[in-house]
Amino acid sequence: MYHTENPLGSDMPIIVWSPANGRGFDLDGLTRYLADSKDRLSTQLDEHGGVLLRGFDCVRSSDDYQKVLDVVAPDLMDYVGGTSPRKVVNGRIMTATEIPGTYSIPLHQEMSYTDNSPDRISFFCERPATEGGETTIGDMRAITRNMDAAVRDRFEAHGGVQLCRNLPLPDRVDARPGVPKTWHEVFATKDRSEAEKVAEKSGWRFEWMEDGSMQLWQEVRPTTRLHPRSGDEVWFNQVHIFSPASALKWAREDGRTEAADRLARALEEAPQLLDHMRYGDGTEIEEADVLHIYDVLTANARPVKWQAGDVLILDNILVAHGRRKFAGDRSVLTALIQHAH
């Protein structure tokens, strides 16, 4: 096995573990190796932010991926409260997202809008896209340094950020711009009282709207997060994804003209039905500040071109991830890792 820091480029916050000299590994051999290397894996994740397992032909299916995870990440978490449409594939292994290939996905840290975000996130490439579909990653230490200090100070002065979401009924999803999730999906139930219990337990405020949708105010979050072992304090929120101003820019950059037009109309006619973010004290965030953050993240996105069988493990604080647009039958799975040991 060799480990090399920068096989994908000097500015990539990950290292690659591959079999040395083309040596073949069967799945049992790989899991034994990973079990023996857990401490080194954790150290390198804390230092670099990501490890890519590449060239192991024995990892072919979600079952194989599960066996790798059983060794390196035994504490997987579910996705209750998450915002991306996903399908469960096997236990707590899910599709990375059901967002169509006509969309890119901006850099973000998984579930950074909630107190219950994973410590790490893993991806497995079952089939790369025919064209495009790279997963993008970004070094949050560098990104935080590149942000305008005055912008960061304004977020701090206003007590962080809070996500407000409108969660429609299934028969109303198509009427919403973007790719909204129904409250049935978010709370894994069709029962209003059960959804209310989950929201209350999570400390979220909610209101039922006349159209059957739920208006949900999630917890107020600080804008940065301190890494528990490295001591780095980095930007940790998704204000650039959920703010309509940046969502509009994102749609236009993707070439999703119709979606951009729908979003622009919704902003004028029914802004309350759009997801948005406010400062923690409830005041509105300046569009210019949101767009600055979006631009810094976009400028720092680095592509990882998938190979079948790749397993990528990222520290969810130190490294953000996203996706480029794609064509073809792309299959990338994901798992959320709760406790980093």
mmCIF file of C-alpha atoms in Angstrom:
data_model
loop_
_atom_site.group_PDB
_atom_site.id
_atom_site.type_symbol
_atom_site.label_atom_id
_atom_site.label_comp_id
_atom_site.label_asym_id
_atom_site.label_seq_id
_atom_site.Cartn_x
_atom_site.Cartn_y
_atom_site.Cartn_z
ATOM 1 C CA MET A 1 0.000 0.000 0.000
ATOM 2 C CA TYR A 2 1.264 3.464 -0.754
ATOM 3 C CA HIS A 3 0.026 6.800 0.477
ATOM 4 C CA THR A 4 0.746 9.924 -1.500
ATOM 5 C CA GLU A 5 -0.333 13.380 -0.464
ATOM 6 C CA ASN A 6 -1.060 15.096 -3.761
ATOM 7 C CA PRO A 7 -1.761 12.645 -6.615
ATOM 8 C CA LEU A 8 -4.742 14.736 -7.742
ATOM 9 C CA GLY A 9 -3.068 18.149 -7.500
ATOM 10 C CA SER A 10 -1.138 20.132 -4.934
ATOM 11 C CA ASP A 11 -4.185 22.060 -3.728
ATOM 12 C CA MET A 12 -6.337 19.016 -2.947
ATOM 13 C CA PRO A 13 -7.143 18.486 0.758
ATOM 14 C CA ILE A 14 -7.081 14.686 0.439
ATOM 15 C CA ILE A 15 -4.552 11.900 0.115
ATOM 16 C CA VAL A 16 -4.902 8.612 -1.778
ATOM 17 C CA TRP A 17 -4.414 5.088 -0.468
ATOM 18 C CA SER A 18 -3.880 2.569 -3.266
ATOM 19 C CA PRO A 19 -2.493 -0.972 -3.553
ATOM 20 C CA ALA A 20 1.266 -0.883 -4.131
ATOM 21 C CA ASN A 21 2.643 -2.317 -7.404
ATOM 22 C CA GLY A 22 -0.813 -3.393 -8.565
ATOM 23 C CA ARG A 23 -1.094 -5.852 -5.701
ATOM 24 C CA GLY A 24 -4.510 -7.473 -5.612
ATOM 25 C CA PHE A 25 -6.679 -7.284 -2.493
ATOM 26 C CA ASP A 26 -9.749 -9.358 -1.864
ATOM 27 C CA LEU A 27 -12.434 -7.802 0.333
ATOM 28 C CA ASP A 28 -11.344 -9.689 3.452
ATOM 29 C CA GLY A 29 -7.740 -8.578 2.919
ATOM 30 C CA LEU A 30 -8.780 -4.973 2.456
ATOM 31 C CA THR A 31 -10.975 -4.896 5.557
ATOM 32 C CA ARG A 32 -8.194 -6.498 7.619
ATOM 33 C CA TYR A 33 -5.765 -3.859 6.377
ATOM 34 C CA LEU A 34 -8.187 -1.047 7.172
ATOM 35 C CA ALA A 35 -8.868 -2.479 10.629
ATOM 36 C CA ASP A 36 -5.128 -2.454 11.317
ATOM 37 C CA SER A 37 -4.845 1.101 9.917
ATOM 38 C CA LYS A 38 -7.727 2.821 11.741
ATOM 39 C CA ASP A 39 -5.515 5.041 13.864
ATOM 40 C CA ARG A 40 -3.474 6.134 10.850
ATOM 41 C CA LEU A 41 -6.664 6.779 8.869
ATOM 42 C CA SER A 42 -8.038 8.988 11.653
ATOM 43 C CA THR A 43 -4.756 10.892 11.976
ATOM 44 C CA GLN A 44 -4.590 11.562 8.238
ATOM 45 C CA LEU A 45 -8.241 12.651 8.121
ATOM 46 C CA ASP A 46 -7.567 15.140 10.931
ATOM 47 C CA GLU A 47 -4.449 16.415 9.175
ATOM 48 C CA HIS A 48 -5.458 16.467 5.503
ATOM 49 C CA GLY A 49 -9.262 16.323 5.625
ATOM 50 C CA GLY A 50 -9.865 13.365 3.319
ATOM 51 C CA VAL A 51 -8.662 9.909 2.273
ATOM 52 C CA LEU A 52 -9.501 8.313 -1.087
ATOM 53 C CA LEU A 53 -9.297 4.515 -1.324
ATOM 54 C CA ARG A 54 -8.604 3.898 -5.017
ATOM 55 C CA GLY A 55 -7.664 0.865 -7.089
ATOM 56 C CA PHE A 56 -9.309 -1.803 -4.919
ATOM 57 C CA ASP A 57 -11.246 -3.831 -7.475
ATOM 58 C CA CYS A 58 -12.854 -5.871 -4.686
ATOM 59 C CA VAL A 59 -15.234 -3.010 -3.760
ATOM 60 C CA ARG A 60 -17.996 -3.363 -6.370
ATOM 61 C CA SER A 61 -21.392 -3.123 -4.666
ATOM 62 C CA SER A 62 -23.246 -1.496 -1.785
ATOM 63 C CA ASP A 63 -22.708 -4.721 0.204
ATOM 64 C CA ASP A 64 -18.949 -4.453 -0.325
ATOM 65 C CA TYR A 65 -19.071 -0.779 0.640
ATOM 66 C CA GLN A 66 -20.968 -1.701 3.814
ATOM 67 C CA LYS A 67 -18.191 -4.145 4.769
ATOM 68 C CA VAL A 68 -15.599 -1.374 4.383
ATOM 69 C CA LEU A 69 -17.751 0.971 6.477
ATOM 70 C CA ASP A 70 -18.217 -1.679 9.174
ATOM 71 C CA VAL A 71 -14.466 -1.395 9.786
ATOM 72 C CA VAL A 72 -13.729 2.307 9.297
ATOM 73 C CA ALA A 73 -17.091 3.831 10.331
ATOM 74 C CA PRO A 74 -19.224 1.565 12.514
ATOM 75 C CA ASP A 75 -21.368 4.469 13.789
ATOM 76 C CA LEU A 76 -23.528 5.519 10.850
ATOM 77 C CA MET A 77 -26.428 7.923 11.255
ATOM 78 C CA ASP A 78 -29.740 8.364 9.451
ATOM 79 C CA TYR A 79 -30.806 11.438 7.488
ATOM 80 C CA VAL A 80 -33.856 12.682 9.391
ATOM 81 C CA GLY A 81 -34.004 16.462 8.973
ATOM 82 C CA GLY A 82 -31.777 16.457 5.884
ATOM 83 C CA THR A 83 -32.530 18.664 2.889
ATOM 84 C CA SER A 84 -31.280 16.673 -0.135
ATOM 85 C CA PRO A 85 -33.586 14.110 -1.793
ATOM 86 C CA ARG A 86 -32.027 10.670 -1.247
ATOM 87 C CA LYS A 87 -33.021 7.008 -1.436
ATOM 88 C CA VAL A 88 -31.990 4.353 1.069
ATOM 89 C CA VAL A 89 -30.022 1.618 -0.699
ATOM 90 C CA ASN A 90 -28.848 -0.673 2.074
ATOM 91 C CA GLY A 91 -29.243 -0.082 5.823
ATOM 92 C CA ARG A 92 -27.921 3.469 6.320
ATOM 93 C CA ILE A 93 -26.254 3.635 2.921
ATOM 94 C CA MET A 94 -28.093 6.069 0.623
ATOM 95 C CA THR A 95 -27.788 7.515 -2.845
ATOM 96 C CA ALA A 96 -25.625 10.638 -2.633
ATOM 97 C CA THR A 97 -28.527 12.678 -3.987
ATOM 98 C CA GLU A 98 -31.494 12.385 -6.317
ATOM 99 C CA ILE A 99 -30.956 15.922 -7.625
ATOM 100 C CA PRO A 100 -30.882 15.636 -11.452
ATOM 101 C CA GLY A 101 -27.632 15.767 -13.409
ATOM 102 C CA THR A 102 -28.679 19.108 -14.924
ATOM 103 C CA TYR A 103 -27.827 20.616 -11.527
ATOM 104 C CA SER A 104 -24.397 21.205 -10.112
ATOM 105 C CA ILE A 105 -24.217 21.196 -6.305
ATOM 106 C CA PRO A 106 -22.202 23.939 -4.570
ATOM 107 C CA LEU A 107 -19.596 23.070 -1.963
ATOM 108 C CA HIS A 108 -21.086 22.488 1.479
ATOM 109 C CA GLN A 109 -20.515 20.559 4.703
ATOM 110 C CA GLU A 110 -23.157 17.916 5.308
ATOM 111 C CA MET A 111 -26.126 19.064 7.431
ATOM 112 C CA SER A 112 -24.223 22.087 8.733
ATOM 113 C CA TYR A 113 -27.611 23.789 9.230
ATOM 114 C CA THR A 114 -28.411 21.478 12.174
ATOM 115 C CA ASP A 115 -26.868 20.578 15.537
ATOM 116 C CA ASN A 116 -26.829 16.905 14.501
ATOM 117 C CA SER A 117 -24.364 17.065 11.609
ATOM 118 C CA PRO A 118 -22.092 14.068 10.917
ATOM 119 C CA ASP A 119 -18.430 14.178 11.899
ATOM 120 C CA ARG A 120 -17.423 12.560 8.624
ATOM 121 C CA ILE A 121 -19.053 11.592 5.357
ATOM 122 C CA SER A 122 -18.149 8.810 2.967
ATOM 123 C CA PHE A 123 -18.885 8.253 -0.738
ATOM 124 C CA PHE A 124 -18.647 5.136 -2.912
ATOM 125 C CA CYS A 125 -18.579 5.254 -6.719
ATOM 126 C CA GLU A 126 -20.477 2.294 -8.130
ATOM 127 C CA ARG A 127 -20.572 3.785 -11.657
ATOM 128 C CA PRO A 128 -19.015 7.068 -12.771
ATOM 129 C CA ALA A 129 -20.988 9.355 -15.068
ATOM 130 C CA THR A 130 -20.506 9.141 -18.828
ATOM 131 C CA GLU A 131 -19.687 12.834 -18.848
ATOM 132 C CA GLY A 132 -18.967 15.178 -15.909
ATOM 133 C CA GLY A 133 -20.272 14.239 -12.470
ATOM 134 C CA GLU A 134 -17.055 14.890 -10.593
ATOM 135 C CA THR A 135 -17.436 15.313 -6.851
ATOM 136 C CA THR A 136 -15.937 18.661 -5.920
ATOM 137 C CA ILE A 137 -14.126 19.195 -2.643
ATOM 138 C CA GLY A 138 -12.858 22.295 -0.908
ATOM 139 C CA ASP A 139 -10.387 22.956 1.899
ATOM 140 C CA MET A 140 -12.444 24.857 4.482
ATOM 141 C CA ARG A 141 -9.343 26.138 6.237
ATOM 142 C CA ALA A 142 -8.258 27.908 3.039
ATOM 143 C CA ILE A 143 -11.821 28.998 2.212
ATOM 144 C CA THR A 144 -12.279 30.558 5.659
ATOM 145 C CA ARG A 145 -9.011 32.478 5.258
ATOM 146 C CA ASN A 146 -10.165 33.731 1.831
ATOM 147 C CA MET A 147 -13.445 35.181 3.118
ATOM 148 C CA ASP A 148 -13.744 38.905 3.722
ATOM 149 C CA ALA A 149 -13.253 39.427 7.462
ATOM 150 C CA ALA A 150 -15.937 42.156 7.530
ATOM 151 C CA VAL A 151 -18.510 39.690 6.132
ATOM 152 C CA ARG A 152 -17.618 37.107 8.759
ATOM 153 C CA ASP A 153 -17.799 39.757 11.492
ATOM 154 C CA ARG A 154 -21.350 40.705 10.465
ATOM 155 C CA PHE A 155 -22.501 37.108 10.847
ATOM 156 C CA GLU A 156 -20.888 36.914 14.272
ATOM 157 C CA ALA A 157 -22.442 40.221 15.357
ATOM 158 C CA HIS A 158 -25.928 39.000 14.430
ATOM 159 C CA GLY A 159 -25.685 35.736 16.369
ATOM 160 C CA GLY A 160 -25.100 33.198 13.606
ATOM 161 C CA VAL A 161 -27.677 31.857 11.133
ATOM 162 C CA GLN A 162 -31.034 30.075 11.060
ATOM 163 C CA LEU A 163 -32.549 28.027 8.236
ATOM 164 C CA CYS A 164 -36.237 28.456 7.439
ATOM 165 C CA ARG A 165 -37.776 25.842 5.132
ATOM 166 C CA ASN A 166 -41.156 25.364 3.530
ATOM 167 C CA LEU A 167 -41.910 21.631 3.299
ATOM 168 C CA PRO A 168 -44.778 20.930 0.876
ATOM 169 C CA LEU A 169 -47.119 17.976 0.484
ATOM 170 C CA PRO A 170 -46.091 15.464 -2.235
ATOM 171 C CA ASP A 171 -48.717 16.729 -4.697
ATOM 172 C CA ARG A 172 -47.354 20.280 -4.404
ATOM 173 C CA VAL A 173 -43.633 19.605 -4.910
ATOM 174 C CA ASP A 174 -43.696 20.304 -8.649
ATOM 175 C CA ALA A 175 -45.147 23.758 -8.020
ATOM 176 C CA ARG A 176 -42.041 24.786 -6.059
ATOM 177 C CA PRO A 177 -38.828 26.111 -7.624
ATOM 178 C CA GLY A 178 -35.697 24.046 -7.006
ATOM 179 C CA VAL A 179 -35.767 20.520 -5.541
ATOM 180 C CA PRO A 180 -37.760 20.835 -2.310
ATOM 181 C CA LYS A 181 -38.381 17.931 0.060
ATOM 182 C CA THR A 182 -41.821 17.104 1.408
ATOM 183 C CA TRP A 183 -42.358 17.034 5.166
ATOM 184 C CA HIS A 184 -43.155 13.315 4.699
ATOM 185 C CA GLU A 185 -39.552 12.820 3.500
ATOM 186 C CA VAL A 186 -37.911 15.096 6.039
ATOM 187 C CA PHE A 187 -39.589 13.449 9.029
ATOM 188 C CA ALA A 188 -39.953 9.922 7.582
ATOM 189 C CA THR A 189 -43.685 9.906 8.384
ATOM 190 C CA LYS A 190 -47.030 10.939 6.871
ATOM 191 C CA ASP A 191 -48.497 11.600 10.316
ATOM 192 C CA ARG A 192 -48.609 15.284 11.304
ATOM 193 C CA SER A 193 -48.398 14.561 15.019
ATOM 194 C CA GLU A 194 -45.323 12.345 14.521
ATOM 195 C CA ALA A 195 -43.646 15.073 12.452
ATOM 196 C CA GLU A 196 -44.438 17.587 15.196
ATOM 197 C CA LYS A 197 -42.860 15.315 17.828
ATOM 198 C CA VAL A 198 -39.618 15.043 15.818
ATOM 199 C CA ALA A 199 -39.548 18.815 15.275
ATOM 200 C CA GLU A 200 -40.141 19.543 18.964
ATOM 201 C CA LYS A 201 -37.509 17.023 20.039
ATOM 202 C CA SER A 202 -35.039 18.740 17.685
ATOM 203 C CA GLY A 203 -35.882 22.161 19.113
ATOM 204 C CA TRP A 204 -37.401 23.386 15.832
ATOM 205 C CA ARG A 205 -40.307 25.817 15.560
ATOM 206 C CA PHE A 206 -42.996 25.003 12.985
ATOM 207 C CA GLU A 207 -46.274 26.255 11.593
ATOM 208 C CA TRP A 208 -48.798 24.477 9.351
ATOM 209 C CA MET A 209 -49.754 26.532 6.287
ATOM 210 C CA GLU A 210 -53.119 26.614 4.503
ATOM 211 C CA ASP A 211 -51.755 24.566 1.569
ATOM 212 C CA GLY A 212 -50.778 21.692 3.923
ATOM 213 C CA SER A 213 -47.089 22.578 3.912
ATOM 214 C CA MET A 214 -45.018 22.975 7.050
ATOM 215 C CA GLN A 215 -43.042 26.137 7.675
ATOM 216 C CA LEU A 216 -40.027 24.991 9.695
ATOM 217 C CA TRP A 217 -37.502 27.147 11.547
ATOM 218 C CA GLN A 218 -34.502 25.016 12.452
ATOM 219 C CA GLU A 219 -32.107 25.802 15.270
ATOM 220 C CA VAL A 220 -29.947 28.930 15.340
ATOM 221 C CA ARG A 221 -26.427 27.886 14.470
ATOM 222 C CA PRO A 222 -23.050 29.600 14.844
ATOM 223 C CA THR A 223 -21.449 30.402 11.496
ATOM 224 C CA THR A 224 -18.167 28.641 12.302
ATOM 225 C CA ARG A 225 -17.189 25.406 13.978
ATOM 226 C CA LEU A 226 -14.078 24.404 15.922
ATOM 227 C CA HIS A 227 -12.546 21.089 14.913
ATOM 228 C CA PRO A 228 -12.325 18.972 18.088
ATOM 229 C CA ARG A 229 -8.837 17.617 17.417
ATOM 230 C CA SER A 230 -7.025 19.901 14.949
ATOM 231 C CA GLY A 231 -8.202 23.088 16.695
ATOM 232 C CA ASP A 232 -9.030 24.780 13.366
ATOM 233 C CA GLU A 233 -12.025 27.114 13.388
ATOM 234 C CA VAL A 234 -13.704 27.083 9.973
ATOM 235 C CA TRP A 235 -16.829 28.377 8.217
ATOM 236 C CA PHE A 236 -19.644 25.865 8.805
ATOM 237 C CA ASN A 237 -23.084 26.674 7.376
ATOM 238 C CA GLN A 238 -25.092 26.624 4.147
ATOM 239 C CA VAL A 239 -26.213 30.235 3.862
ATOM 240 C CA HIS A 240 -24.995 30.249 0.227
ATOM 241 C CA ILE A 241 -27.286 27.342 -0.747
ATOM 242 C CA PHE A 242 -30.515 28.327 0.978
ATOM 243 C CA SER A 243 -30.483 32.063 0.313
ATOM 244 C CA PRO A 244 -32.646 32.864 -2.750
ATOM 245 C CA ALA A 245 -30.078 35.347 -4.140
ATOM 246 C CA SER A 246 -27.376 32.700 -4.407
ATOM 247 C CA ALA A 247 -29.883 30.020 -5.501
ATOM 248 C CA LEU A 248 -30.776 32.303 -8.405
ATOM 249 C CA LYS A 249 -27.106 32.792 -9.341
ATOM 250 C CA TRP A 250 -26.520 29.031 -9.053
ATOM 251 C CA ALA A 251 -29.431 28.270 -11.426
ATOM 252 C CA ARG A 252 -28.189 30.797 -13.989
ATOM 253 C CA GLU A 253 -24.600 29.484 -13.834
ATOM 254 C CA ASP A 254 -25.939 25.951 -14.405
ATOM 255 C CA GLY A 255 -27.893 27.143 -17.436
ATOM 256 C CA ARG A 256 -31.203 26.238 -15.764
ATOM 257 C CA THR A 257 -32.934 29.267 -17.274
ATOM 258 C CA GLU A 258 -36.505 28.096 -16.681
ATOM 259 C CA ALA A 259 -35.726 27.285 -13.045
ATOM 260 C CA ALA A 260 -34.087 30.686 -12.591
ATOM 261 C CA ASP A 261 -37.148 32.414 -14.054
ATOM 262 C CA ARG A 262 -39.490 30.448 -11.737
ATOM 263 C CA LEU A 263 -37.352 31.334 -8.744
ATOM 264 C CA ALA A 264 -37.296 35.007 -9.686
ATOM 265 C CA ARG A 265 -41.105 34.989 -10.002
ATOM 266 C CA ALA A 266 -41.516 33.194 -6.671
ATOM 267 C CA LEU A 267 -39.289 35.784 -4.991
ATOM 268 C CA GLU A 268 -41.715 38.472 -6.137
ATOM 269 C CA GLU A 269 -45.022 36.643 -5.670
ATOM 270 C CA ALA A 270 -44.609 34.208 -2.733
ATOM 271 C CA PRO A 271 -41.227 34.573 -1.043
ATOM 272 C CA GLN A 272 -42.582 32.882 2.111
ATOM 273 C CA LEU A 273 -42.754 29.577 0.188
ATOM 274 C CA LEU A 274 -39.008 29.611 -0.550
ATOM 275 C CA ASP A 275 -36.326 28.209 1.716
ATOM 276 C CA HIS A 276 -34.190 31.011 3.095
ATOM 277 C CA MET A 277 -31.714 31.867 5.823
ATOM 278 C CA ARG A 278 -31.639 34.742 8.271
ATOM 279 C CA TYR A 279 -29.177 35.903 10.847
ATOM 280 C CA GLY A 280 -29.586 34.242 14.224
ATOM 281 C CA ASP A 281 -31.308 37.351 15.581
ATOM 282 C CA GLY A 282 -33.946 37.158 12.826
ATOM 283 C CA THR A 283 -32.738 40.008 10.630
ATOM 284 C CA GLU A 284 -32.189 39.607 6.892
ATOM 285 C CA ILE A 285 -28.740 38.875 5.485
ATOM 286 C CA GLU A 286 -27.393 41.280 2.858
ATOM 287 C CA GLU A 287 -27.435 39.763 -0.643
ATOM 288 C CA ALA A 288 -23.902 41.024 -1.318
ATOM 289 C CA ASP A 289 -22.573 39.082 1.688
ATOM 290 C CA VAL A 290 -24.336 35.891 0.605
ATOM 291 C CA LEU A 291 -22.969 36.211 -2.943
ATOM 292 C CA HIS A 292 -19.439 36.856 -1.640
ATOM 293 C CA ILE A 293 -19.561 33.579 0.309
ATOM 294 C CA TYR A 294 -20.976 31.735 -2.715
ATOM 295 C CA ASP A 295 -18.194 33.101 -4.936
ATOM 296 C CA VAL A 296 -15.378 32.191 -2.517
ATOM 297 C CA LEU A 297 -16.679 28.619 -2.201
ATOM 298 C CA THR A 298 -17.117 28.275 -5.968
ATOM 299 C CA ALA A 299 -13.581 29.548 -6.632
ATOM 300 C CA ASN A 300 -12.139 26.940 -4.245
ATOM 301 C CA ALA A 301 -13.990 23.852 -5.564
ATOM 302 C CA ARG A 302 -11.584 21.152 -6.801
ATOM 303 C CA PRO A 303 -12.895 18.184 -8.857
ATOM 304 C CA VAL A 304 -12.324 14.508 -8.050
ATOM 305 C CA LYS A 305 -12.906 12.456 -11.209
ATOM 306 C CA TRP A 306 -14.482 9.204 -10.043
ATOM 307 C CA GLN A 307 -13.263 5.708 -10.877
ATOM 308 C CA ALA A 308 -15.515 2.697 -10.257
ATOM 309 C CA GLY A 309 -14.788 1.252 -6.810
ATOM 310 C CA ASP A 310 -13.478 4.491 -5.282
ATOM 311 C CA VAL A 311 -14.305 5.040 -1.604
ATOM 312 C CA LEU A 312 -13.830 8.602 -0.346
ATOM 313 C CA ILE A 313 -13.901 9.522 3.353
ATOM 314 C CA LEU A 314 -14.028 13.207 4.277
ATOM 315 C CA ASP A 315 -13.838 15.096 7.531
ATOM 316 C CA ASN A 316 -17.136 16.993 7.406
ATOM 317 C CA ILE A 317 -15.742 20.066 9.182
ATOM 318 C CA LEU A 318 -12.430 20.513 7.379
ATOM 319 C CA VAL A 319 -13.559 19.594 3.848
ATOM 320 C CA ALA A 320 -16.676 20.637 1.941
ATOM 321 C CA HIS A 321 -18.074 18.623 -0.962
ATOM 322 C CA GLY A 322 -20.265 19.277 -3.995
ATOM 323 C CA ARG A 323 -20.880 17.950 -7.515
ATOM 324 C CA ARG A 324 -20.506 18.994 -11.127
ATOM 325 C CA LYS A 325 -23.291 18.532 -13.668
ATOM 326 C CA PHE A 326 -23.312 15.190 -15.467
ATOM 327 C CA ALA A 327 -24.782 12.989 -18.175
ATOM 328 C CA GLY A 328 -25.214 9.209 -18.065
ATOM 329 C CA ASP A 329 -26.004 6.575 -15.465
ATOM 330 C CA ARG A 330 -23.992 7.840 -12.499
ATOM 331 C CA SER A 331 -24.253 5.894 -9.238
ATOM 332 C CA VAL A 332 -22.526 7.375 -6.186
ATOM 333 C CA LEU A 333 -23.615 6.214 -2.712
ATOM 334 C CA THR A 334 -23.051 7.902 0.629
ATOM 335 C CA ALA A 335 -23.017 7.212 4.360
ATOM 336 C CA LEU A 336 -22.994 9.672 7.258
ATOM 337 C CA ILE A 337 -20.510 8.944 10.032
ATOM 338 C CA GLN A 338 -21.586 10.138 13.449
ATOM 339 C CA HIS A 339 -18.648 9.587 15.765
ATOM 340 C CA ALA A 340 -15.079 10.116 14.646
ATOM 341 C CA HIS A 341 -12.789 7.851 16.651
#
